[in-house]
Amino acid sequence: MSNAQRLHHELETALLSLNKVATRRIYKDSGLTPTEFAEEYFMPVLDLIGAKWERGEVALSQIYVSGRICESLLNELLPSDGPELKKTPNIAVAVLEDSHLLGKRLLCSVLRAGGYKITDFGQQHLESLVIRVQSEKIRILLVSTLMLSSALRVKELRRRLDTLGLKVKLVVGGAPFRFDEQLWQEVGADATSPTASGAIAIVQRLSREVHGENI
Ligand code: B12
């Protein structure tokens, strides 16, 4: 068993036995940055736990506490603010009609650490999200959804933004988009990435495109 496989196994055991102290120790032993650890360890292990729950092998309470442990550790480890150096179009991040917040938390940290000024809209319903995008003149909107039903709502979001004539670049992500690689196009998004860190290159590219449209 490789070192990474051993740590995955240990992390799964720590999360399923609701052991935050052991989870923190595994993070320290990994020698990774918080973002690397979240993407290389939390994400696959939580995927595995989610699949076990679907098969009835673990209880919902175990998913719940596992998610909470990851969330509280990430809140401890990730900086809430970065240097905010770059001058970009208005960028916002939101979770659409969903209570899964970890992906958005990572997204905010990664983008802020990358020097992007972003507004965190938190959890939003479609109507309130459209209103905020319009009133705050958002040009790049990053949406995180983990439930398939929420991911499909992005199609309606795109329709509403287009109807209002709002020129918004829509970036989507979360489990449904990782599991179905075509889904982002089907819901009318402009881009996706399986990881939060992948959003940096996308935001860079889209910022250039928005800048070009404004000239
Ligand atoms: C932890 C968890 C919970 C926790 C959430 C805690 C919290 N505060 O976030 C709790 C227990 C609350 C929960 C509740 C529920 N959950 Co849940 N949950 C999970 C689980 C196991 C892990 C999710 C997670 O946090 N992963 C870790 C983070 C870091 O990963 P991530 O969000 O995917 O983000 C990564 C990438 O996707 C990407 N990313 C994310 N967003 C974005 C956005 C952009 C723009 C970009 C570029 C990238 C990006 O970046 C991150 C990596 O860098 C998943 C399993 C799974 N496969 O995802 C199920 C899962 C999402 N849950 C599921 C379900 C069904 C539920 C419940 C309905 C259960 C119930 N019966 O009550 C409720 C519904 C809550 C709601 N209304 O939203 C299902 C959804 C199935 C479906 N087809 O829709 C899943 C897939 C489990 C399963 N296999 O069935 N859940």
PDB file of C-alpha atoms and ligand atoms in Angstrom, residues 35 38-39 42-43 45-54 60 63-68 70-71 74 94 97-104 106-107 110 123 141-150 171-176 178-179 191-199 202, ligand 1:
ATOM      1  CA  THR A  35      -6.046  23.298  -0.622  1.00  0.00           C
ATOM      2  CA  ALA A  38      -8.777  19.177   0.463  1.00  0.00           C
ATOM      3  CA  GLU A  39      -8.523  18.236  -3.216  1.00  0.00           C
ATOM      4  CA  PHE A  42     -11.082  15.295   1.519  1.00  0.00           C
ATOM      5  CA  MET A  43     -12.734  15.238  -1.907  1.00  0.00           C
ATOM      6  CA  VAL A  45     -12.618  10.276   0.667  1.00  0.00           C
ATOM      7  CA  LEU A  46     -15.922  12.174   0.983  1.00  0.00           C
ATOM      8  CA  ASP A  47     -16.870  10.833  -2.486  1.00  0.00           C
ATOM      9  CA  LEU A  48     -16.225   7.328  -1.164  1.00  0.00           C
ATOM     10  CA  ILE A  49     -18.218   7.956   2.008  1.00  0.00           C
ATOM     11  CA  GLY A  50     -21.086   9.376  -0.103  1.00  0.00           C
ATOM     12  CA  ALA A  51     -21.070   6.232  -2.278  1.00  0.00           C
ATOM     13  CA  LYS A  52     -21.097   4.018   0.830  1.00  0.00           C
ATOM     14  CA  TRP A  53     -24.077   5.964   2.144  1.00  0.00           C
ATOM     15  CA  GLU A  54     -25.895   5.357  -1.161  1.00  0.00           C
ATOM     16  CA  LEU A  60     -26.394   9.791   7.172  1.00  0.00           C
ATOM     17  CA  ILE A  63     -21.745  11.796   6.330  1.00  0.00           C
ATOM     18  CA  TYR A  64     -23.033  14.767   8.262  1.00  0.00           C
ATOM     19  CA  VAL A  65     -20.306  14.757  10.895  1.00  0.00           C
ATOM     20  CA  SER A  66     -17.599  13.881   8.319  1.00  0.00           C
ATOM     21  CA  GLY A  67     -18.639  16.952   6.323  1.00  0.00           C
ATOM     22  CA  ARG A  68     -18.658  19.090   9.456  1.00  0.00           C
ATOM     23  CA  CYS A  70     -13.780  18.764   7.028  1.00  0.00           C
ATOM     24  CA  GLU A  71     -15.584  22.094   7.056  1.00  0.00           C
ATOM     25  CA  LEU A  74     -10.800  24.004   6.423  1.00  0.00           C
ATOM     26  CA  ALA A  94     -22.542  31.289  -4.879  1.00  0.00           C
ATOM     27  CA  GLU A  97     -30.260  25.963  -3.930  1.00  0.00           C
ATOM     28  CA  ASP A  98     -27.986  23.555  -2.088  1.00  0.00           C
ATOM     29  CA  SER A  99     -26.563  23.126   1.420  1.00  0.00           C
ATOM     30  CA  HIS A 100     -23.204  21.647   0.449  1.00  0.00           C
ATOM     31  CA  LEU A 101     -20.760  24.438   1.210  1.00  0.00           C
ATOM     32  CA  LEU A 102     -17.263  22.977   1.212  1.00  0.00           C
ATOM     33  CA  GLY A 103     -16.581  23.410  -2.510  1.00  0.00           C
ATOM     34  CA  LYS A 104     -17.523  27.094  -2.367  1.00  0.00           C
ATOM     35  CA  LEU A 106     -12.372  26.189  -1.188  1.00  0.00           C
ATOM     36  CA  LEU A 107     -13.203  28.233  -4.262  1.00  0.00           C
ATOM     37  CA  VAL A 110      -8.168  29.665  -3.808  1.00  0.00           C
ATOM     38  CA  GLN A 123     -26.316  30.124  -0.396  1.00  0.00           C
ATOM     39  CA  LEU A 141     -20.362  34.187 -11.635  1.00  0.00           C
ATOM     40  CA  LEU A 142     -19.036  30.944 -10.170  1.00  0.00           C
ATOM     41  CA  VAL A 143     -21.770  28.548  -9.058  1.00  0.00           C
ATOM     42  CA  SER A 144     -21.265  25.484  -6.896  1.00  0.00           C
ATOM     43  CA  THR A 145     -23.902  22.731  -6.709  1.00  0.00           C
ATOM     44  CA  LEU A 146     -23.630  19.213  -5.300  1.00  0.00           C
ATOM     45  CA  MET A 147     -27.189  17.986  -5.791  1.00  0.00           C
ATOM     46  CA  LEU A 148     -28.120  17.001  -9.342  1.00  0.00           C
ATOM     47  CA  SER A 149     -31.454  18.844  -8.989  1.00  0.00           C
ATOM     48  CA  SER A 150     -29.546  22.045  -8.112  1.00  0.00           C
ATOM     49  CA  VAL A 171     -18.637  28.948 -14.327  1.00  0.00           C
ATOM     50  CA  VAL A 172     -20.063  25.845 -12.685  1.00  0.00           C
ATOM     51  CA  GLY A 173     -18.643  23.081 -10.513  1.00  0.00           C
ATOM     52  CA  GLY A 174     -19.433  20.423  -7.949  1.00  0.00           C
ATOM     53  CA  ALA A 175     -20.095  16.686  -7.925  1.00  0.00           C
ATOM     54  CA  PRO A 176     -22.742  16.512 -10.726  1.00  0.00           C
ATOM     55  CA  ARG A 178     -17.499  15.984 -12.110  1.00  0.00           C
ATOM     56  CA  PHE A 179     -19.632  12.885 -12.675  1.00  0.00           C
ATOM     57  CA  ALA A 191     -16.787  26.767 -18.259  1.00  0.00           C
ATOM     58  CA  THR A 192     -16.216  24.214 -15.532  1.00  0.00           C
ATOM     59  CA  SER A 193     -13.374  22.616 -13.628  1.00  0.00           C
ATOM     60  CA  PRO A 194     -13.322  19.503 -11.461  1.00  0.00           C
ATOM     61  CA  THR A 195     -11.313  21.383  -8.843  1.00  0.00           C
ATOM     62  CA  ALA A 196     -11.448  24.759  -7.149  1.00  0.00           C
ATOM     63  CA  SER A 197      -7.824  25.455  -8.061  1.00  0.00           C
ATOM     64  CA  GLY A 198      -8.720  24.931 -11.733  1.00  0.00           C
ATOM     65  CA  ALA A 199     -10.964  27.981 -11.425  1.00  0.00           C
ATOM     66  CA  ILE A 202     -10.703  29.948 -16.055  1.00  0.00           C
TER      67      ILE A 202
HETATM   68  C1  B12 B   1     -20.517  16.128   3.079  1.00  0.00           C
HETATM   69  C2  B12 B   1     -21.832  15.855   2.355  1.00  0.00           C
HETATM   70  C3  B12 B   1     -23.008  16.369   2.932  1.00  0.00           C
HETATM   71  C4  B12 B   1     -23.014  17.283   4.160  1.00  0.00           C
HETATM   72  C5  B12 B   1     -22.683  18.725   3.692  1.00  0.00           C
HETATM   73  C6  B12 B   1     -21.922  19.519   4.749  1.00  0.00           C
HETATM   74  C7  B12 B   1     -21.541  20.921   4.261  1.00  0.00           C
HETATM   75  N1  B12 B   1     -21.674  21.894   5.135  1.00  0.00           N
HETATM   76  O1  B12 B   1     -21.147  21.136   3.129  1.00  0.00           O
HETATM   77  C8  B12 B   1     -24.494  17.124   4.657  1.00  0.00           C
HETATM   78  C9  B12 B   1     -24.552  15.966   5.634  1.00  0.00           C
HETATM   79  C10 B12 B   1     -25.119  18.351   5.277  1.00  0.00           C
HETATM   80  C11 B12 B   1     -25.188  16.629   3.379  1.00  0.00           C
HETATM   81  C12 B12 B   1     -26.567  16.715   3.208  1.00  0.00           C
HETATM   82  C13 B12 B   1     -27.242  16.144   2.133  1.00  0.00           C
HETATM   83  N2  B12 B   1     -26.689  15.424   1.138  1.00  0.00           N
HETATM   84 CO1  B12 B   1     -24.776  15.289   0.835  1.00  0.00          CO
HETATM   85  N3  B12 B   1     -22.991  14.818   0.505  1.00  0.00           N
HETATM   86  C14 B12 B   1     -21.872  15.105   1.133  1.00  0.00           C
HETATM   87  C15 B12 B   1     -20.692  14.404   0.400  1.00  0.00           C
HETATM   88  C16 B12 B   1     -20.376  13.084   1.114  1.00  0.00           C
HETATM   89  C17 B12 B   1     -19.393  15.191   0.261  1.00  0.00           C
HETATM   90  C18 B12 B   1     -19.531  16.597  -0.346  1.00  0.00           C
HETATM   91  C19 B12 B   1     -18.290  17.419  -0.061  1.00  0.00           C
HETATM   92  O2  B12 B   1     -18.319  18.287   0.801  1.00  0.00           O
HETATM   93  N4  B12 B   1     -17.161  17.088  -0.731  1.00  0.00           N
HETATM   94  C20 B12 B   1     -15.891  17.757  -0.517  1.00  0.00           C
HETATM   95  C21 B12 B   1     -15.837  19.070  -1.345  1.00  0.00           C
HETATM   96  C22 B12 B   1     -14.491  19.766  -1.163  1.00  0.00           C
HETATM   97  O3  B12 B   1     -15.975  18.670  -2.687  1.00  0.00           O
HETATM   98  P1  B12 B   1     -16.893  19.428  -3.745  1.00  0.00           P
HETATM   99  O4  B12 B   1     -17.956  20.212  -3.080  1.00  0.00           O
HETATM  100  O5  B12 B   1     -17.272  18.449  -4.785  1.00  0.00           O
HETATM  101  O6  B12 B   1     -15.910  20.503  -4.357  1.00  0.00           O
HETATM  102  C23 B12 B   1     -14.830  20.147  -5.181  1.00  0.00           C
HETATM  103  C24 B12 B   1     -15.133  20.169  -6.670  1.00  0.00           C
HETATM  104  O7  B12 B   1     -16.423  19.657  -6.967  1.00  0.00           O
HETATM  105  C25 B12 B   1     -14.913  21.595  -7.067  1.00  0.00           C
HETATM  106  N5  B12 B   1     -16.033  22.541  -7.031  1.00  0.00           N
HETATM  107  C26 B12 B   1     -17.112  22.602  -6.209  1.00  0.00           C
HETATM  108  N6  B12 B   1     -17.879  23.642  -6.512  1.00  0.00           N
HETATM  109  C27 B12 B   1     -17.294  24.301  -7.541  1.00  0.00           C
HETATM  110  C28 B12 B   1     -17.690  25.425  -8.265  1.00  0.00           C
HETATM  111  C29 B12 B   1     -16.892  25.870  -9.330  1.00  0.00           C
HETATM  112  C30 B12 B   1     -17.298  27.066 -10.086  1.00  0.00           C
HETATM  113  C31 B12 B   1     -15.698  25.150  -9.671  1.00  0.00           C
HETATM  114  C32 B12 B   1     -14.868  25.609 -10.811  1.00  0.00           C
HETATM  115  C33 B12 B   1     -15.310  24.008  -8.939  1.00  0.00           C
HETATM  116  C34 B12 B   1     -16.104  23.600  -7.884  1.00  0.00           C
HETATM  117  O8  B12 B   1     -13.957  22.102  -6.153  1.00  0.00           O
HETATM  118  C35 B12 B   1     -13.799  21.243  -5.025  1.00  0.00           C
HETATM  119  C36 B12 B   1     -12.387  20.663  -5.052  1.00  0.00           C
HETATM  120  O9  B12 B   1     -11.426  21.624  -5.204  1.00  0.00           O
HETATM  121  C37 B12 B   1     -21.325  14.187  -1.030  1.00  0.00           C
HETATM  122  C38 B12 B   1     -20.686  13.058  -1.862  1.00  0.00           C
HETATM  123  C39 B12 B   1     -20.032  13.594  -3.136  1.00  0.00           C
HETATM  124  N7  B12 B   1     -19.685  12.678  -3.983  1.00  0.00           N
HETATM  125  O10 B12 B   1     -19.850  14.786  -3.355  1.00  0.00           O
HETATM  126  C40 B12 B   1     -22.803  13.943  -0.653  1.00  0.00           C
HETATM  127  C41 B12 B   1     -23.893  14.222  -1.694  1.00  0.00           C
HETATM  128  C42 B12 B   1     -23.591  15.475  -2.510  1.00  0.00           C
HETATM  129  N8  B12 B   1     -25.081  14.440  -0.846  1.00  0.00           N
HETATM  130  C43 B12 B   1     -26.159  13.927  -1.338  1.00  0.00           C
HETATM  131  C44 B12 B   1     -27.437  13.996  -0.723  1.00  0.00           C
HETATM  132  C45 B12 B   1     -28.552  13.196  -1.388  1.00  0.00           C
HETATM  133  C46 B12 B   1     -27.658  14.770   0.430  1.00  0.00           C
HETATM  134  C47 B12 B   1     -29.011  14.979   1.172  1.00  0.00           C
HETATM  135  C48 B12 B   1     -30.240  15.149   0.281  1.00  0.00           C
HETATM  136  C49 B12 B   1     -29.190  13.807   2.135  1.00  0.00           C
HETATM  137  C50 B12 B   1     -30.529  13.784   2.867  1.00  0.00           C
HETATM  138  N9  B12 B   1     -31.292  12.759   2.528  1.00  0.00           N
HETATM  139  O11 B12 B   1     -30.815  14.653   3.644  1.00  0.00           O
HETATM  140  C51 B12 B   1     -28.722  16.242   2.013  1.00  0.00           C
HETATM  141  C52 B12 B   1     -29.173  17.490   1.209  1.00  0.00           C
HETATM  142  C53 B12 B   1     -28.624  18.824   1.616  1.00  0.00           C
HETATM  143  C54 B12 B   1     -29.063  19.921   0.659  1.00  0.00           C
HETATM  144  N10 B12 B   1     -30.319  20.283   0.620  1.00  0.00           N
HETATM  145  O12 B12 B   1     -28.251  20.443  -0.058  1.00  0.00           O
HETATM  146  C55 B12 B   1     -25.907  13.219  -2.666  1.00  0.00           C
HETATM  147  C56 B12 B   1     -26.440  14.004  -3.898  1.00  0.00           C
HETATM  148  C57 B12 B   1     -27.041  13.039  -4.915  1.00  0.00           C
HETATM  149  C58 B12 B   1     -27.648  13.725  -6.095  1.00  0.00           C
HETATM  150  N11 B12 B   1     -27.683  12.972  -7.178  1.00  0.00           N
HETATM  151  O13 B12 B   1     -28.056  14.836  -6.125  1.00  0.00           O
HETATM  152  C59 B12 B   1     -24.345  13.003  -2.616  1.00  0.00           C
HETATM  153  C60 B12 B   1     -23.662  12.996  -4.004  1.00  0.00           C
HETATM  154  C61 B12 B   1     -24.099  11.666  -1.886  1.00  0.00           C
HETATM  155  C62 B12 B   1     -24.497  10.459  -2.713  1.00  0.00           C
HETATM  156  N12 B12 B   1     -23.527   9.757  -3.279  1.00  0.00           N
HETATM  157  O14 B12 B   1     -25.644  10.163  -2.846  1.00  0.00           O
HETATM  158  N13 B12 B   1     -24.302  16.111   2.501  1.00  0.00           N
END
